[in-house]
Amino acid sequence: MSEQKLQPLREKIDAIDAQLIDLLNQRARVAQEVGHVKAETNAPVFRPEREAQVLLKVAERNAGPLLGADLQAIFREVMSACRALEKRVTVAYLGPEGTFSEQAVFRQFGHAVLGSPCASIDQVFRDVEAGTADFGVAPIENSSEGVINRTLDLLLQTTLTISGEISIPIHHSLMTKSGKMDGVTRICAHPQALAQCDAWLKQNYPNIVRDAVSSNAQAAVMAKESDNVAAIAGDIAAQTYGLQIVAAHIQDDPHNRTRFAVIGRLQTLPSARDQTSIVLSVPNQAGAVYRLLAPLAQHGVSMTRFESRPARMGAWDYYFYVDIEGHAQDAKVAQALQELKANAAFYKLLGSYPASF
């Protein structure tokens, strides 16, 4: 009886799928026409502001029952596949495969890209600067552990700009070859992952040695090669290296997230939901920082992040990394930035880009 009820519904789904396939290929053909126009003017293949606008419209037009985020994920992959018909973009990231950095690449660009895993954040920057990668993805801040200082230092030094940001939830899992902990004598992970799971590990496996390694993906490789090793990593690492999950979501902070910057040579245009990042320094004088930032309040520009780093050029000199709402081409933002630049001892615009979803 249930089969008789299911059959007409399955036929309806098959008919809808046929329509979807036809519509997707229609979209792809139009995307190819866009690619031809871009080629005539040497315009960039990847336009993050345009893709951000598409994703915003998807959420606005969605009437359910699909969740807006799920529908956006589908459209992100559609855009990725269509973009690849023009050119498959190469993206450098902190490797090896199976890291949260690789997950961030897929979150921003979709899966129709050429991922280029790098041994260090420095190499990510070098590869993009040298032109061997079109873009790079570098971790910039973790909600539990704070900023990634090396990324901030490299952003100060590089000629590259930020053209996007990605914020992803960090869900750590404990994994082994067998999915069990029998015979495991070491739990390996990146130092930050071990710190983020400290309370859970103390409660559940207080007597097993913890070893810090270069990355969670490296820990996954070690677990793949040894029955005595368990790894802490994301689910993407379990899939990549053929491991079984012992326990999922073992991070102490259920809201733990990491923010990544997309770096490249692309200057993005306004998307209607943007963020601008700058670096400033001021003379070591009382009230100097307050006076420097005053134009933001005067022009109604919201500051969303303020971080200081030692300048390492003298006693008690600092660079200030500031994120503000809006695009550098927005009238009020442009006015505020002009005044900031005039009053700062040092000023660098790191980029204006679509804010993460």
Short mmCIF file of C-alpha atoms in Angstrom, two decimals:
data_model
loop_
_atom_site.label_atom_id
_atom_site.label_comp_id
_atom_site.label_asym_id
_atom_site.label_seq_id
_atom_site.Cartn_x
_atom_site.Cartn_y
_atom_site.Cartn_z
CA MET A 1 0.00 0.00 0.00
CA SER A 2 2.78 2.46 0.93
CA GLU A 3 4.56 1.68 -2.35
CA GLN A 4 1.40 2.62 -4.28
CA LYS A 5 1.29 5.97 -2.47
CA LEU A 6 5.03 6.62 -2.95
CA GLN A 7 5.19 5.86 -6.67
CA PRO A 8 3.25 8.92 -7.92
CA LEU A 9 5.24 11.15 -5.55
CA ARG A 10 8.50 9.72 -6.88
CA GLU A 11 7.34 10.33 -10.43
CA LYS A 12 6.53 13.93 -9.50
CA ILE A 13 10.03 14.34 -8.02
CA ASP A 14 11.58 12.85 -11.19
CA ALA A 15 9.66 15.36 -13.31
CA ILE A 16 10.76 18.26 -11.11
CA ASP A 17 14.37 17.01 -11.24
CA ALA A 18 14.21 17.03 -15.04
CA GLN A 19 13.05 20.65 -14.93
CA LEU A 20 15.83 21.55 -12.49
CA ILE A 21 18.47 19.97 -14.73
CA ASP A 22 17.19 21.93 -17.72
CA LEU A 23 17.08 25.19 -15.76
CA LEU A 24 20.56 24.66 -14.31
CA ASN A 25 22.00 24.10 -17.77
CA GLN A 26 20.15 27.20 -19.02
CA ARG A 27 21.82 29.13 -16.20
CA ALA A 28 25.19 27.63 -17.09
CA ARG A 29 24.85 28.70 -20.71
CA VAL A 30 24.08 32.28 -19.64
CA ALA A 31 27.08 32.11 -17.30
CA GLN A 32 29.21 31.11 -20.29
CA GLU A 33 27.96 34.18 -22.15
CA VAL A 34 28.94 36.29 -19.13
CA GLY A 35 32.38 34.66 -19.31
CA HIS A 36 32.78 35.67 -22.96
CA VAL A 37 31.94 39.29 -22.09
CA LYS A 38 34.39 39.23 -19.17
CA ALA A 39 37.12 37.82 -21.44
CA GLU A 40 36.69 40.75 -23.84
CA THR A 41 37.38 43.24 -21.04
CA ASN A 42 39.79 41.04 -19.03
CA ALA A 43 37.37 41.22 -16.09
CA PRO A 44 37.89 38.86 -13.14
CA VAL A 45 36.09 35.52 -13.13
CA PHE A 46 35.26 35.65 -9.41
CA ARG A 47 33.20 38.62 -8.26
CA PRO A 48 32.51 38.12 -4.55
CA GLU A 49 30.17 41.11 -4.33
CA ARG A 50 27.98 39.72 -7.13
CA GLU A 51 27.85 36.26 -5.56
CA ALA A 52 27.01 37.82 -2.20
CA GLN A 53 24.12 39.70 -3.83
CA VAL A 54 22.81 36.45 -5.35
CA LEU A 55 22.94 34.68 -1.98
CA LEU A 56 21.13 37.56 -0.26
CA LYS A 57 18.36 37.41 -2.87
CA VAL A 58 18.09 33.65 -2.40
CA ALA A 59 17.44 34.12 1.33
CA GLU A 60 14.99 36.98 0.73
CA ARG A 61 12.95 35.07 -1.86
CA ASN A 62 12.90 31.78 0.02
CA ALA A 63 9.42 30.83 1.22
CA GLY A 64 10.43 27.43 2.63
CA PRO A 65 10.26 24.68 3.64
CA LEU A 66 14.01 24.66 2.85
CA LEU A 67 16.06 26.68 5.32
CA GLY A 68 17.62 29.82 3.87
CA ALA A 69 21.15 28.69 4.78
CA ASP A 70 20.64 25.33 3.07
CA LEU A 71 19.31 27.00 -0.06
CA GLN A 72 22.28 29.37 -0.07
CA ALA A 73 24.64 26.39 0.17
CA ILE A 74 22.98 24.86 -2.91
CA PHE A 75 23.27 28.09 -4.87
CA ARG A 76 26.88 28.53 -3.80
CA GLU A 77 27.72 25.22 -5.46
CA VAL A 78 25.69 26.15 -8.55
CA MET A 79 27.67 29.39 -8.89
CA SER A 80 30.92 27.50 -8.29
CA ALA A 81 30.15 25.02 -11.08
CA CYS A 82 29.12 27.81 -13.47
CA ARG A 83 32.24 29.83 -12.59
CA ALA A 84 34.40 26.80 -13.37
CA LEU A 85 33.06 26.85 -16.95
CA GLU A 86 34.94 30.15 -17.32
CA LYS A 87 37.98 29.20 -15.25
CA ARG A 88 38.66 26.93 -12.29
CA VAL A 89 39.99 29.29 -9.63
CA THR A 90 43.08 28.22 -7.63
CA VAL A 91 42.88 28.91 -3.89
CA ALA A 92 45.82 28.53 -1.48
CA TYR A 93 45.04 27.58 2.11
CA LEU A 94 46.72 26.33 5.26
CA GLY A 95 46.97 22.58 4.72
CA PRO A 96 47.12 19.71 4.58
CA GLU A 97 43.78 18.51 3.18
CA GLY A 98 41.05 18.03 5.73
CA THR A 99 41.65 21.22 7.74
CA PHE A 100 39.09 23.83 8.73
CA SER A 101 40.91 26.13 6.30
CA GLU A 102 39.96 23.80 3.44
CA GLN A 103 36.39 23.81 4.74
CA ALA A 104 36.48 27.61 4.64
CA VAL A 105 37.63 27.49 1.00
CA PHE A 106 34.62 25.37 0.05
CA ARG A 107 32.32 27.62 2.08
CA GLN A 108 33.44 30.68 0.10
CA PHE A 109 34.16 29.30 -3.36
CA GLY A 110 32.20 26.04 -3.55
CA HIS A 111 33.82 22.74 -4.51
CA ALA A 112 34.54 23.54 -8.19
CA VAL A 113 37.93 25.08 -7.37
CA LEU A 114 41.54 23.94 -7.34
CA GLY A 115 42.61 23.82 -3.71
CA SER A 116 46.32 24.36 -3.03
CA PRO A 117 47.28 23.25 0.51
CA CYS A 118 50.24 25.14 2.00
CA ALA A 119 52.60 24.30 4.84
CA SER A 120 52.24 27.71 6.53
CA ILE A 121 50.24 30.92 6.51
CA ASP A 122 53.34 32.63 5.09
CA GLN A 123 53.26 30.31 2.09
CA VAL A 124 49.57 31.09 1.50
CA PHE A 125 50.51 34.77 1.13
CA ARG A 126 53.60 34.01 -0.97
CA ASP A 127 51.68 31.83 -3.43
CA VAL A 128 49.07 34.52 -4.03
CA GLU A 129 51.71 37.24 -4.28
CA ALA A 130 53.64 35.14 -6.80
CA GLY A 131 50.53 34.44 -8.86
CA THR A 132 50.61 30.66 -8.44
CA ALA A 133 47.22 30.96 -6.69
CA ASP A 134 44.39 33.33 -7.57
CA PHE A 135 43.28 33.73 -3.97
CA GLY A 136 44.33 32.65 -0.51
CA VAL A 137 42.34 31.82 2.61
CA ALA A 138 44.01 32.55 5.95
CA PRO A 139 42.65 32.21 9.50
CA ILE A 140 42.36 35.59 11.17
CA GLU A 141 40.49 35.08 14.44
CA ASN A 142 39.03 32.36 16.66
CA SER A 143 36.20 33.18 19.06
CA SER A 144 37.83 31.15 21.86
CA GLU A 145 41.56 31.64 21.31
CA GLY A 146 41.63 35.15 19.86
CA VAL A 147 43.40 36.59 16.81
CA ILE A 148 45.95 34.77 14.65
CA ASN A 149 48.90 37.10 15.10
CA ARG A 150 50.87 35.85 12.11
CA THR A 151 48.01 36.63 9.75
CA LEU A 152 47.72 40.17 11.14
CA ASP A 153 51.45 40.73 10.68
CA LEU A 154 51.35 39.47 7.09
CA LEU A 155 48.33 41.64 6.24
CA LEU A 156 50.36 44.64 7.38
CA GLN A 157 53.29 43.73 5.12
CA THR A 158 51.60 42.42 1.97
CA THR A 159 50.44 44.25 -1.15
CA LEU A 160 47.42 41.94 -1.29
CA THR A 161 43.96 43.03 -0.16
CA ILE A 162 41.10 41.32 1.62
CA SER A 163 38.29 40.50 -0.80
CA GLY A 164 36.09 38.39 1.46
CA GLU A 165 35.65 36.80 4.86
CA ILE A 166 34.34 33.44 5.98
CA SER A 167 33.08 32.54 9.44
CA ILE A 168 32.59 28.86 10.13
CA PRO A 169 31.59 26.93 13.26
CA ILE A 170 34.42 24.85 14.70
CA HIS A 171 33.10 21.43 15.63
CA HIS A 172 35.80 19.10 16.89
CA SER A 173 35.42 15.33 16.82
CA LEU A 174 37.51 12.57 18.37
CA MET A 175 38.33 9.94 15.73
CA THR A 176 40.29 6.72 15.24
CA LYS A 177 40.68 4.04 12.59
CA SER A 178 38.16 1.76 14.28
CA GLY A 179 35.82 4.27 15.88
CA LYS A 180 36.82 2.91 19.30
CA MET A 181 39.45 3.91 21.87
CA ASP A 182 40.76 0.41 22.62
CA GLY A 183 44.56 0.50 22.65
CA VAL A 184 44.79 4.27 22.14
CA THR A 185 47.72 5.77 24.05
CA ARG A 186 47.91 9.25 22.46
CA ILE A 187 45.40 11.91 21.49
CA CYS A 188 46.89 14.25 18.89
CA ALA A 189 45.71 17.62 17.59
CA HIS A 190 46.79 21.18 16.92
CA PRO A 191 47.52 23.02 20.21
CA GLN A 192 44.43 25.23 19.77
CA ALA A 193 42.18 22.21 19.28
CA LEU A 194 43.57 20.58 22.41
CA ALA A 195 42.93 23.79 24.35
CA GLN A 196 39.40 24.10 22.95
CA CYS A 197 38.57 20.53 24.09
CA ASP A 198 40.46 20.63 27.39
CA ALA A 199 37.50 20.20 29.78
CA TRP A 200 35.95 17.39 27.72
CA LEU A 201 39.25 15.52 27.53
CA LYS A 202 39.85 15.87 31.27
CA GLN A 203 36.41 14.45 31.99
CA ASN A 204 36.46 11.58 29.50
CA TYR A 205 40.09 10.59 28.89
CA PRO A 206 42.18 12.13 31.70
CA ASN A 207 44.85 9.42 31.59
CA ILE A 208 45.64 9.44 27.86
CA VAL A 209 48.63 11.48 26.78
CA ARG A 210 47.88 14.55 24.64
CA ASP A 211 50.36 15.47 21.92
CA ALA A 212 50.35 18.77 20.07
CA VAL A 213 51.09 18.50 16.34
CA SER A 214 51.27 20.97 13.43
CA SER A 215 47.60 20.64 12.41
CA ASN A 216 44.47 18.62 13.08
CA ALA A 217 44.82 17.11 9.61
CA GLN A 218 48.31 15.92 10.51
CA ALA A 219 46.81 14.30 13.60
CA ALA A 220 44.26 12.58 11.35
CA VAL A 221 47.09 11.24 9.16
CA MET A 222 48.80 9.87 12.29
CA ALA A 223 45.55 8.22 13.43
CA LYS A 224 45.13 6.67 10.00
CA GLU A 225 48.62 5.16 10.25
CA SER A 226 48.48 3.94 13.87
CA ASP A 227 45.93 2.08 16.00
CA ASN A 228 47.45 3.74 19.08
CA VAL A 229 46.59 7.30 18.02
CA ALA A 230 43.30 9.18 18.22
CA ALA A 231 42.93 12.53 16.48
CA ILE A 232 40.88 15.61 17.20
CA ALA A 233 39.74 17.20 13.94
CA GLY A 234 36.73 18.27 11.94
CA ASP A 235 34.42 15.86 10.16
CA ILE A 236 36.03 16.76 6.83
CA ALA A 237 39.27 15.18 8.10
CA ALA A 238 37.45 11.96 9.00
CA GLN A 239 36.04 11.81 5.47
CA THR A 240 39.38 12.65 3.86
CA TYR A 241 41.44 10.10 5.78
CA GLY A 242 38.89 7.33 6.27
CA LEU A 243 38.55 7.60 10.05
CA GLN A 244 35.60 6.78 12.29
CA ILE A 245 34.07 9.21 14.78
CA VAL A 246 34.38 8.18 18.43
CA ALA A 247 32.66 11.30 19.79
CA ALA A 248 31.38 14.38 17.96
CA HIS A 249 31.19 18.03 19.04
CA ILE A 250 33.65 17.70 21.89
CA GLN A 251 34.68 21.38 21.93
CA ASP A 252 34.07 23.07 25.29
CA ASP A 253 32.45 26.13 23.68
CA PRO A 254 29.45 25.10 21.54
CA HIS A 255 29.58 28.49 19.80
CA ASN A 256 33.26 28.27 18.85
CA ARG A 257 33.91 29.84 15.42
CA THR A 258 36.90 30.79 13.31
CA ARG A 259 36.97 33.73 10.94
CA PHE A 260 39.03 33.58 7.75
CA ALA A 261 40.17 36.29 5.34
CA VAL A 262 40.16 35.85 1.57
CA ILE A 263 43.26 37.54 0.18
CA GLY A 264 44.10 38.44 -3.40
CA ARG A 265 44.54 41.34 -5.80
CA LEU A 266 40.84 41.86 -6.45
CA GLN A 267 39.27 45.18 -5.50
CA THR A 268 35.66 44.37 -4.69
CA LEU A 269 32.73 46.69 -5.40
CA PRO A 270 29.90 47.40 -2.92
CA SER A 271 27.50 44.50 -2.33
CA ALA A 272 25.02 46.28 0.02
CA ARG A 273 26.30 44.27 3.01
CA ASP A 274 29.98 45.07 3.34
CA GLN A 275 32.79 45.44 5.81
CA THR A 276 36.04 47.43 5.61
CA SER A 277 39.31 46.59 7.35
CA ILE A 278 42.06 49.12 8.05
CA VAL A 279 45.33 49.35 10.01
CA LEU A 280 46.26 52.51 11.92
CA SER A 281 48.92 53.82 14.25
CA VAL A 282 49.08 56.99 16.29
CA PRO A 283 51.75 58.87 18.27
CA ASN A 284 52.12 57.66 21.86
CA GLN A 285 50.13 60.51 23.38
CA ALA A 286 47.26 60.65 25.86
CA GLY A 287 43.90 60.48 24.07
CA ALA A 288 45.48 59.95 20.63
CA VAL A 289 43.46 56.82 19.82
CA TYR A 290 40.21 58.44 20.93
CA ARG A 291 40.84 61.48 18.75
CA LEU A 292 41.85 59.32 15.80
CA LEU A 293 38.66 57.23 15.86
CA ALA A 294 36.35 60.20 16.45
CA PRO A 295 35.49 60.54 12.69
CA LEU A 296 33.77 57.15 12.78
CA ALA A 297 31.25 58.35 15.35
CA GLN A 298 30.92 61.75 13.68
CA HIS A 299 29.92 60.14 10.36
CA GLY A 300 27.75 57.40 11.87
CA VAL A 301 30.08 54.53 10.95
CA SER A 302 29.96 51.49 13.26
CA MET A 303 33.20 49.86 14.39
CA THR A 304 32.83 46.08 14.72
CA ARG A 305 36.36 45.10 15.71
CA PHE A 306 39.39 46.75 17.32
CA GLU A 307 42.63 44.86 17.85
CA SER A 308 46.12 46.09 18.78
CA ARG A 309 49.51 44.61 17.84
CA PRO A 310 52.95 45.82 18.95
CA ALA A 311 54.64 47.73 16.13
CA ARG A 312 58.06 46.36 17.19
CA MET A 313 59.66 49.62 16.14
CA GLY A 314 59.91 51.31 19.51
CA ALA A 315 58.73 51.22 23.09
CA TRP A 316 54.97 50.97 23.46
CA ASP A 317 54.12 51.65 19.80
CA TYR A 318 51.14 49.77 18.38
CA TYR A 319 49.26 49.08 15.18
CA PHE A 320 45.49 49.05 15.51
CA TYR A 321 43.45 46.72 13.31
CA VAL A 322 39.95 48.06 12.86
CA ASP A 323 36.88 46.64 11.11
CA ILE A 324 33.97 48.92 10.27
CA GLU A 325 30.57 48.40 8.69
CA GLY A 326 30.18 49.49 5.09
CA HIS A 327 32.27 49.79 1.93
CA ALA A 328 35.06 52.31 1.37
CA GLN A 329 33.05 53.70 -1.56
CA ASP A 330 30.00 54.42 0.63
CA ALA A 331 29.76 58.20 1.11
CA LYS A 332 29.86 58.31 4.92
CA VAL A 333 32.56 55.62 5.12
CA ALA A 334 34.69 57.41 2.52
CA GLN A 335 34.47 60.67 4.48
CA ALA A 336 35.40 58.97 7.75
CA LEU A 337 38.34 57.14 6.18
CA GLN A 338 39.63 60.34 4.59
CA GLU A 339 39.76 62.02 8.00
CA LEU A 340 41.28 58.94 9.63
CA LYS A 341 44.02 58.85 7.02
CA ALA A 342 44.76 62.55 7.48
CA ASN A 343 45.14 62.21 11.26
CA ALA A 344 46.93 58.84 11.52
CA ALA A 345 50.68 58.39 11.80
CA PHE A 346 50.19 55.28 9.66
CA TYR A 347 47.17 54.22 7.60
CA LYS A 348 46.55 51.18 5.40
CA LEU A 349 43.29 50.06 3.82
CA LEU A 350 43.29 46.26 3.94
CA GLY A 351 40.12 45.96 1.86
CA SER A 352 36.38 46.38 1.58
CA TYR A 353 34.46 43.15 1.03
CA PRO A 354 31.13 41.38 1.54
CA ALA A 355 30.56 40.48 5.18
CA SER A 356 30.24 36.77 5.91
CA PHE A 357 26.82 35.14 6.10
#
